[in-house]
Short mmCIF file of C-alpha atoms and ligand atoms in Angstrom, two decimals:
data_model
loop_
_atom_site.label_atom_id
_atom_site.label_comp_id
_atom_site.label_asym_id
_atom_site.label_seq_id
_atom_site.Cartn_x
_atom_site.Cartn_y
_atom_site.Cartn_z
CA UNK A 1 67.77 78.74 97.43
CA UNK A 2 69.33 78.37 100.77
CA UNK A 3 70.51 81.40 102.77
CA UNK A 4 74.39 82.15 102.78
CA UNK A 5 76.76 81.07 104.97
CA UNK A 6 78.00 83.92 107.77
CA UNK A 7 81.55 84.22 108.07
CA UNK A 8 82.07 84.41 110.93
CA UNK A 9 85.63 87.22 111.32
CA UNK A 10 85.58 86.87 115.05
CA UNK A 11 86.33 83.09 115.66
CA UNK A 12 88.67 83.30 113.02
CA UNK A 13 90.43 86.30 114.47
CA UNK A 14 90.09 84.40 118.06
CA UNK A 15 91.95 81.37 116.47
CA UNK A 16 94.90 83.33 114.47
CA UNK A 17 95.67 85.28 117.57
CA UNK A 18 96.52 82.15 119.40
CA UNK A 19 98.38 80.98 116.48
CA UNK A 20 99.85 84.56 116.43
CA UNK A 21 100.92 83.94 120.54
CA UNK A 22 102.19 80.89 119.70
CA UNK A 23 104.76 81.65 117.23
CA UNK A 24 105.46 84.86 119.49
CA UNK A 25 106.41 81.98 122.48
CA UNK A 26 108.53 79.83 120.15
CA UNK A 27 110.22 82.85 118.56
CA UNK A 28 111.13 84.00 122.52
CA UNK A 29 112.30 80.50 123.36
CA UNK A 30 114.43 79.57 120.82
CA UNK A 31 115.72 82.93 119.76
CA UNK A 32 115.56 85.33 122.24
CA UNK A 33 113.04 87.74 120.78
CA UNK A 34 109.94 89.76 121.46
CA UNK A 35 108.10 91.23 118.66
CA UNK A 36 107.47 94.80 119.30
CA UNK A 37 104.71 96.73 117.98
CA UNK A 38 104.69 100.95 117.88
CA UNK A 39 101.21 102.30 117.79
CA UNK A 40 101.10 106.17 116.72
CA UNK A 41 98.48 107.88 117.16
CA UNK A 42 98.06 111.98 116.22
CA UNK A 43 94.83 114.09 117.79
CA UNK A 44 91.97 112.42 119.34
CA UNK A 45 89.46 111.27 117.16
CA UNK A 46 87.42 108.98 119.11
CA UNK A 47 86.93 105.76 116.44
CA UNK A 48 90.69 105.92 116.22
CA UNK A 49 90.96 105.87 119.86
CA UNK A 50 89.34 103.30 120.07
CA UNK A 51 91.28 101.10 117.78
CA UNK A 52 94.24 102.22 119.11
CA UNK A 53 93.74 100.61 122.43
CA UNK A 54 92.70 97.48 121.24
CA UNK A 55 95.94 97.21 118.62
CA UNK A 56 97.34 98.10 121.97
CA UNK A 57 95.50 95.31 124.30
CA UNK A 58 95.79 92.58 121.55
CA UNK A 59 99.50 93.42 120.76
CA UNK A 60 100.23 92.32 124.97
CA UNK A 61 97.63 89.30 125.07
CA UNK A 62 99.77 87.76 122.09
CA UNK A 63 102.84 88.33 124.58
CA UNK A 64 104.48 90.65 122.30
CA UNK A 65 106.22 94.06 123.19
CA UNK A 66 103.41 97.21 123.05
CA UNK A 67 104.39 101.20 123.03
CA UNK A 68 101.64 103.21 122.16
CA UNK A 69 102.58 107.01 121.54
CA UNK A 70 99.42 109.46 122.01
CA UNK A 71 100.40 112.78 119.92
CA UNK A 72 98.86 116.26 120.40
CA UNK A 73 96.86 116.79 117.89
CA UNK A 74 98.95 120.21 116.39
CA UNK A 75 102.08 118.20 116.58
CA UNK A 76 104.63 119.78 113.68
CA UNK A 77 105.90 117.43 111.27
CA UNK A 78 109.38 117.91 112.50
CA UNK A 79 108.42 116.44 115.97
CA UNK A 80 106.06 113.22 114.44
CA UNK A 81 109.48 112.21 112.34
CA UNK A 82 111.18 112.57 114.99
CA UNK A 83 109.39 109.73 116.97
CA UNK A 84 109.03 107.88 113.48
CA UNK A 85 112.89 107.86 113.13
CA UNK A 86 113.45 106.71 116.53
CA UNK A 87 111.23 103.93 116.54
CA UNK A 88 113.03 102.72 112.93
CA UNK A 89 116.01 102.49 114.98
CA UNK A 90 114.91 101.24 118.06
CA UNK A 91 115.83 97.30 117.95
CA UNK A 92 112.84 96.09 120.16
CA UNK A 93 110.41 97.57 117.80
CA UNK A 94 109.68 95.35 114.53
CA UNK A 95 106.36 96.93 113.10
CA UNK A 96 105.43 100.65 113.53
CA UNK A 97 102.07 102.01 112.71
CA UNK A 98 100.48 105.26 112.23
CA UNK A 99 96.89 105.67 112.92
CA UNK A 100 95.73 107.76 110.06
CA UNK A 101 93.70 109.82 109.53
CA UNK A 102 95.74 112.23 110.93
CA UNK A 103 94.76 115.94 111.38
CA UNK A 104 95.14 117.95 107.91
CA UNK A 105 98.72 120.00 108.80
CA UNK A 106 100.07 116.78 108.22
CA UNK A 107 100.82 114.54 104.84
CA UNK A 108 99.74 110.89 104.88
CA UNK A 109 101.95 110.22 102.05
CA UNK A 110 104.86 111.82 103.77
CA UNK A 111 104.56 109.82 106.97
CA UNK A 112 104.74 106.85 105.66
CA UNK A 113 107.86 107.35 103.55
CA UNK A 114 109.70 107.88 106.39
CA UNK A 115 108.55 104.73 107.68
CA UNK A 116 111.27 101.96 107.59
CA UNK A 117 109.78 99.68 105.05
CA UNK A 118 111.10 96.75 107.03
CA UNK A 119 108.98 98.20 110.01
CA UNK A 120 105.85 99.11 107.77
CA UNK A 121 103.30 96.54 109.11
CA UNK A 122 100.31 98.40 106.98
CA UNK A 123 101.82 97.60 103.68
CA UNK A 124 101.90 101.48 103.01
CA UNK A 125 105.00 101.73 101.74
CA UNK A 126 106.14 102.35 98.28
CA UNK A 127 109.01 99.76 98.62
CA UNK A 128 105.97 97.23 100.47
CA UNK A 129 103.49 98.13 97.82
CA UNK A 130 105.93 97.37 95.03
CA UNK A 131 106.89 94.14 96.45
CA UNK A 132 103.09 92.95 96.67
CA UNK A 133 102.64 94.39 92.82
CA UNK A 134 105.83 92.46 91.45
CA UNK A 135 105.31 89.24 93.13
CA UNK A 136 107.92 89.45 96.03
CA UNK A 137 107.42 88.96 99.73
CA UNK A 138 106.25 91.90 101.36
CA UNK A 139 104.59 93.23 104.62
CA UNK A 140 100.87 93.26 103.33
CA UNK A 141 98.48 95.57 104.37
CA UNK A 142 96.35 93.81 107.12
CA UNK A 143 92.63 94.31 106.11
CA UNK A 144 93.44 92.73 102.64
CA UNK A 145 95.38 89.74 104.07
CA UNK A 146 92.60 89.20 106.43
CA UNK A 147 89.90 89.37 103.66
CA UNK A 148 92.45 86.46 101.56
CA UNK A 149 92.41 84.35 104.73
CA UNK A 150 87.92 84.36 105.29
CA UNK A 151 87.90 83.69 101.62
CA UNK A 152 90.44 80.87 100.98
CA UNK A 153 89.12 79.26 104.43
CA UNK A 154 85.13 79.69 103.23
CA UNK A 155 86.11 78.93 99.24
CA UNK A 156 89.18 77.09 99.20
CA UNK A 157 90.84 77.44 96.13
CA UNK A 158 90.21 80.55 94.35
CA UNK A 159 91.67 79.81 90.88
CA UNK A 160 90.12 81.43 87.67
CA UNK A 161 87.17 82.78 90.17
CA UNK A 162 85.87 86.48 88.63
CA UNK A 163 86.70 89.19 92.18
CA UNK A 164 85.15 92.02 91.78
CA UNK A 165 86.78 94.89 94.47
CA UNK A 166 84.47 98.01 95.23
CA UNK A 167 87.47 100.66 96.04
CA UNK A 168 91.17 101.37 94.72
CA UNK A 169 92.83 103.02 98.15
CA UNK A 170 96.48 102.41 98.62
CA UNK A 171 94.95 100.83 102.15
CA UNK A 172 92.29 98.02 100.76
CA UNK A 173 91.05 98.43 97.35
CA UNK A 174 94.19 98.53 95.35
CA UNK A 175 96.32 95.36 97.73
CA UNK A 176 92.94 93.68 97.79
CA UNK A 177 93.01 93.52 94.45
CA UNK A 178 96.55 92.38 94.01
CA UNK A 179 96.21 89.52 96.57
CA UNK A 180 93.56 88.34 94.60
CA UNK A 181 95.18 88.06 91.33
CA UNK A 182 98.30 86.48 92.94
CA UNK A 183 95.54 83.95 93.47
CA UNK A 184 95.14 83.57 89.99
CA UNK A 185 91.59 85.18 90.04
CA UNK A 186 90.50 87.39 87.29
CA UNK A 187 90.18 90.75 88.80
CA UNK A 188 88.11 93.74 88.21
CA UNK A 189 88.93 97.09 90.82
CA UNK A 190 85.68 98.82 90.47
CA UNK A 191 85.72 102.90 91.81
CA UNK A 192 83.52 106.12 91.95
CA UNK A 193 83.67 106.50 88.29
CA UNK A 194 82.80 103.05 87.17
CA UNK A 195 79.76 102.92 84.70
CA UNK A 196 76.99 100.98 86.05
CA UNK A 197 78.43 99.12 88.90
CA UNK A 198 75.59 96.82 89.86
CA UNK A 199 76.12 94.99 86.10
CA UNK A 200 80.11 94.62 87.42
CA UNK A 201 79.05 93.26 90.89
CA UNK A 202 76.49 90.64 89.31
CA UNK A 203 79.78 89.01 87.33
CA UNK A 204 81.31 88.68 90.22
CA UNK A 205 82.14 85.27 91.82
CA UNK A 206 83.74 87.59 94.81
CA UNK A 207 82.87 90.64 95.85
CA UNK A 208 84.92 92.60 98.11
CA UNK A 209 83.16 95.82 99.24
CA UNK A 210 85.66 98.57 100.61
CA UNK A 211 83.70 102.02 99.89
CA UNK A 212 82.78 103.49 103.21
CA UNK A 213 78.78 104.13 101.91
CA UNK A 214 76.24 102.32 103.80
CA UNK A 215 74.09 99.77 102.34
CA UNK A 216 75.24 100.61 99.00
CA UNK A 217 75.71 97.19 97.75
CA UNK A 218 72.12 95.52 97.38
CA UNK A 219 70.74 91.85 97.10
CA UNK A 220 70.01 92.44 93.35
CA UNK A 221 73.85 93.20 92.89
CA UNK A 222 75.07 89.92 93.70
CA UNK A 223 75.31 87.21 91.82
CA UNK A 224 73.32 83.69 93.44
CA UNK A 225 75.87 81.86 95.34
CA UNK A 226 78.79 84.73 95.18
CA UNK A 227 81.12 85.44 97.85
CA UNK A 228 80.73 88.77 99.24
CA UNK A 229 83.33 90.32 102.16
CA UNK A 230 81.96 93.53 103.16
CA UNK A 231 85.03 95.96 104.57
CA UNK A 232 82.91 98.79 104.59
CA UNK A 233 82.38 100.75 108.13
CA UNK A 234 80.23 103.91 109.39
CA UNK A 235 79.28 104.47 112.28
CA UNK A 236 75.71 105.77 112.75
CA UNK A 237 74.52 106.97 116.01
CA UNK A 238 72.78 104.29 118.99
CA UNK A 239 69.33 103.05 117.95
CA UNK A 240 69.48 102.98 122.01
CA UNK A 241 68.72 107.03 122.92
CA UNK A 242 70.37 106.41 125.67
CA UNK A 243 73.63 104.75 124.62
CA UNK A 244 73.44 107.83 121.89
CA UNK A 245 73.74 110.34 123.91
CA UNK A 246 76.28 108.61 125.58
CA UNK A 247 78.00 108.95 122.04
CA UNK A 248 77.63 104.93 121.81
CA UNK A 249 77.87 104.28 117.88
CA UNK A 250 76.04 101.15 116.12
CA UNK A 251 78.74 99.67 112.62
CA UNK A 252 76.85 99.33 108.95
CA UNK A 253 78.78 97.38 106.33
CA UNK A 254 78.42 99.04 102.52
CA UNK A 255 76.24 95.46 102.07
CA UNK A 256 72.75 95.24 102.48
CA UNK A 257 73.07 92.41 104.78
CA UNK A 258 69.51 90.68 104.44
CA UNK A 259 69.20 91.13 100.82
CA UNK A 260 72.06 89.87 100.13
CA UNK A 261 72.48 87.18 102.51
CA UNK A 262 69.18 85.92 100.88
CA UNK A 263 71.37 85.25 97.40
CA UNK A 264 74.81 85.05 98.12
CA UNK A 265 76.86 81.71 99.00
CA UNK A 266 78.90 83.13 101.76
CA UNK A 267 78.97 86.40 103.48
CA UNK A 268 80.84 88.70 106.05
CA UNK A 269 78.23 90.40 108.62
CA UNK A 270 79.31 93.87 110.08
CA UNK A 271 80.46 93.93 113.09
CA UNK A 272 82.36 90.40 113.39
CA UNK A 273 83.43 89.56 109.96
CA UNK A 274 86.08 91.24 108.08
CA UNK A 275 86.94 94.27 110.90
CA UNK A 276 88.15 91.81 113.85
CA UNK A 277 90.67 90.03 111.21
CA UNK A 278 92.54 93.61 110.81
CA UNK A 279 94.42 93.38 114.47
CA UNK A 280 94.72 89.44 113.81
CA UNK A 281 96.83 90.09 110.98
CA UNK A 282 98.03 93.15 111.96
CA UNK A 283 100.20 91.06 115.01
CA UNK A 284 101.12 88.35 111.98
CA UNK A 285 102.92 91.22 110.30
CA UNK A 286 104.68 92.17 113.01
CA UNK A 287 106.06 88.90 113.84
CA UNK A 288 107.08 88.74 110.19
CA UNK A 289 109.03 91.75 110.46
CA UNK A 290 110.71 90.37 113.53
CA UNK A 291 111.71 87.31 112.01
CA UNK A 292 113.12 89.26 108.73
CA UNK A 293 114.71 91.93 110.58
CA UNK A 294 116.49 89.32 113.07
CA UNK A 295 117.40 86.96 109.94
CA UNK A 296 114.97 84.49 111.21
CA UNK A 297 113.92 82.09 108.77
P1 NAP B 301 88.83 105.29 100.94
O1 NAP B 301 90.28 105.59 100.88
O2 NAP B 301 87.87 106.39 101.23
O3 NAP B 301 88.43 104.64 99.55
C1 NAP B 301 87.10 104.42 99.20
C2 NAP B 301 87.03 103.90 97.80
O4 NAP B 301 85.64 103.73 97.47
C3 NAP B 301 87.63 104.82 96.75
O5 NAP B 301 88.44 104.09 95.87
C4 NAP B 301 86.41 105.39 96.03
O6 NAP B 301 86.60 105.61 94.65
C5 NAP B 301 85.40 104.28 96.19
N1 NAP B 301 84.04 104.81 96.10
C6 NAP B 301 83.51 105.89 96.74
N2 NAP B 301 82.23 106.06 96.38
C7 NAP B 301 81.94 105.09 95.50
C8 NAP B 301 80.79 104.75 94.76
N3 NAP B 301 79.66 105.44 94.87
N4 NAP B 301 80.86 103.70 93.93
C9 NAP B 301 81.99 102.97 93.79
N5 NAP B 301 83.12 103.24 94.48
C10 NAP B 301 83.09 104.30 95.32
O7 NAP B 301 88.51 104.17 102.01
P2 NAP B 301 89.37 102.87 102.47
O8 NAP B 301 90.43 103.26 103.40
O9 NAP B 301 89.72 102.07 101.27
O10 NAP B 301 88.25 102.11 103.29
C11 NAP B 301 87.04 101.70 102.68
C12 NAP B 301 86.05 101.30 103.74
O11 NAP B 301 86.58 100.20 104.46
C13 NAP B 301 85.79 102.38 104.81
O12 NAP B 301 84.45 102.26 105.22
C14 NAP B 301 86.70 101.99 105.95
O13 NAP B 301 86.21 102.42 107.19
C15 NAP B 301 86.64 100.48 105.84
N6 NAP B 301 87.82 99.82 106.39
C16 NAP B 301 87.59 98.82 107.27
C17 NAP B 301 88.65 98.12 107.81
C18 NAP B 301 88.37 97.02 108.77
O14 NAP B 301 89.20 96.70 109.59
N7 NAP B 301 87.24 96.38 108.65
C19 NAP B 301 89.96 98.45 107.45
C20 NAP B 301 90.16 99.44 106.50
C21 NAP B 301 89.08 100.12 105.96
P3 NAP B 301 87.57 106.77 94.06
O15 NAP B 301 88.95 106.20 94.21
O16 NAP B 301 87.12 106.91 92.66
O17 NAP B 301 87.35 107.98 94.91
#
């Protein structure tokens, strides 16, 4: 049997961000309107750091509006909803998003309640995760949507297919799943407490890996010809000593790429598939939310 097919995140990414700047153009031309994004971010944990700056970077190459609010890292509560309620009133910013994780004084869950869901451009939201659940439009966390778009480009239509999803966060596992099904696939959400998961992962015509363990999925897990998207990231130190000890970190996927790429029919790698897609659709949202909030259809 042939080897899979890469998908390849990165061009993909590349090509929705200029769709992305497009729309941003149009939506400035004919209506007066820049789509702002509000980047949060609480302590200084490096990976997040990192991510920040290129929401940041990306946000201003589409030619939309950027703020990007760097928090000490024992900011009170009081002081972070302060900023958070400010921002949901502050009529150049469409999409606000807090970095998480954030340091352990303060509550994930209660953040993003007192996000606007209008604003709530990760899909966090009660209100935003309700919407996805009953079928309404919603803002959609941007991982998941990303994942949707590799899969419907590489598979095309995606009725009646078995997806199997590795994870049930409120982030990726459990919207993930929902996307799917509004897909009309048949959809099993798969967790730490599932009973022999490699016999789950070998029904599946999709698998969508969002665990956070390296390597965990192997080649005899996967079912000859399946799709597999691989969300999973950690970061293990430089194989370089030198870029090491210059902290330099190398990505691993929760696939076992070369197994698995030796049975499946398509596959994300790590870096470049699934992770570039997350800013991509991360801007998409936020011109949503621009359009809604201005009553632009
Ligand atoms: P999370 O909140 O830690 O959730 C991990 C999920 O994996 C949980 O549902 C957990 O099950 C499940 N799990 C843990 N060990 C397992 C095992 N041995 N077998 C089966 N399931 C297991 O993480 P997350 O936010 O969903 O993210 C998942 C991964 O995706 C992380 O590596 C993260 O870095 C990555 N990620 C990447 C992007 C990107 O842009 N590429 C975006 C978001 C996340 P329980 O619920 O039973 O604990």
């Amino acid at each position: 049997m042939s080897e899979a097919t890469i998908i390849d995140g990165k061009a993909f990414a590349a090509r929705l961000r200029e769709t992305v700047a497009a729309e941003v153009a149009a939506l400035k031309a004919d209506h007066g309107v820049t789509p702002g994004l509000a980047v949060v971010l609480v302590g200084e944990d490096p990976a997040s750091q990192v991510y920040v700056r290129n929401k940041g970077e990306q946000t201003t190459a589409a030619g939309m509006y950027s703020e990007t609010h760097r928090l000490a890292a024992d900011t009170p509560e009081p002081e972070l909803f302060a900023l958070i309620d400010r921002l949901n009133d502050d009529p150049a910013i469409h999409g606000i998003l807090v970095q998480f994780p954030v340091p352990d004084h303060l509550s994930q869950d209660r953040i993003v309640a007192r996000i606007s869901p209008d604003k709530d451009v990760d899909g966090l939201t009660v209100t935003n995760a309700g919407r996805l659940a009953s079928g309404l439009p919603a803002l959609t966390s941007c991982t998941p949507v990303g994942c949707m778009m590799l899969l419907k480009d590489a598979l095309g239509d995606l009725r009646g297919k078995h997806a199997v999803v590795i994870g049930r966060s409120n982030l990726m596992g459990k919207p993930m799943a929902q996307l799917l099904l509004a897909a009309d696939c048949t959809v099993t959400i798969a967790h730490s407490r599932t009973v022999d998961l490699p016999a789950i992962c070998r029904q599946a015509d999709i698998l969508v890996a969002a665990v956070g363990r390296a390597e965990m999925v192997r080649g005899d897990w996967i079912k000859p010809g399946a799709a597999v998207i691989d969300v999973g990231i950690t970061r293990f130190p430089s194989r370089d000593p030198e870029k090491a000890a210059q902290g330099k970190t190398r990505l691993v996927g929760d696939v076992a790429f070369d197994e698995a790429k030796a049975v499946a029919g398509w596959i994300t790698p790590v870096p470049g598939g699934v992770g570039p897609m997350t800013i991509a659709c991360l801007l998409q949202n936020t011109v949503t939310a621009a359009r809604r909030l201005n009553g632009i259809a």
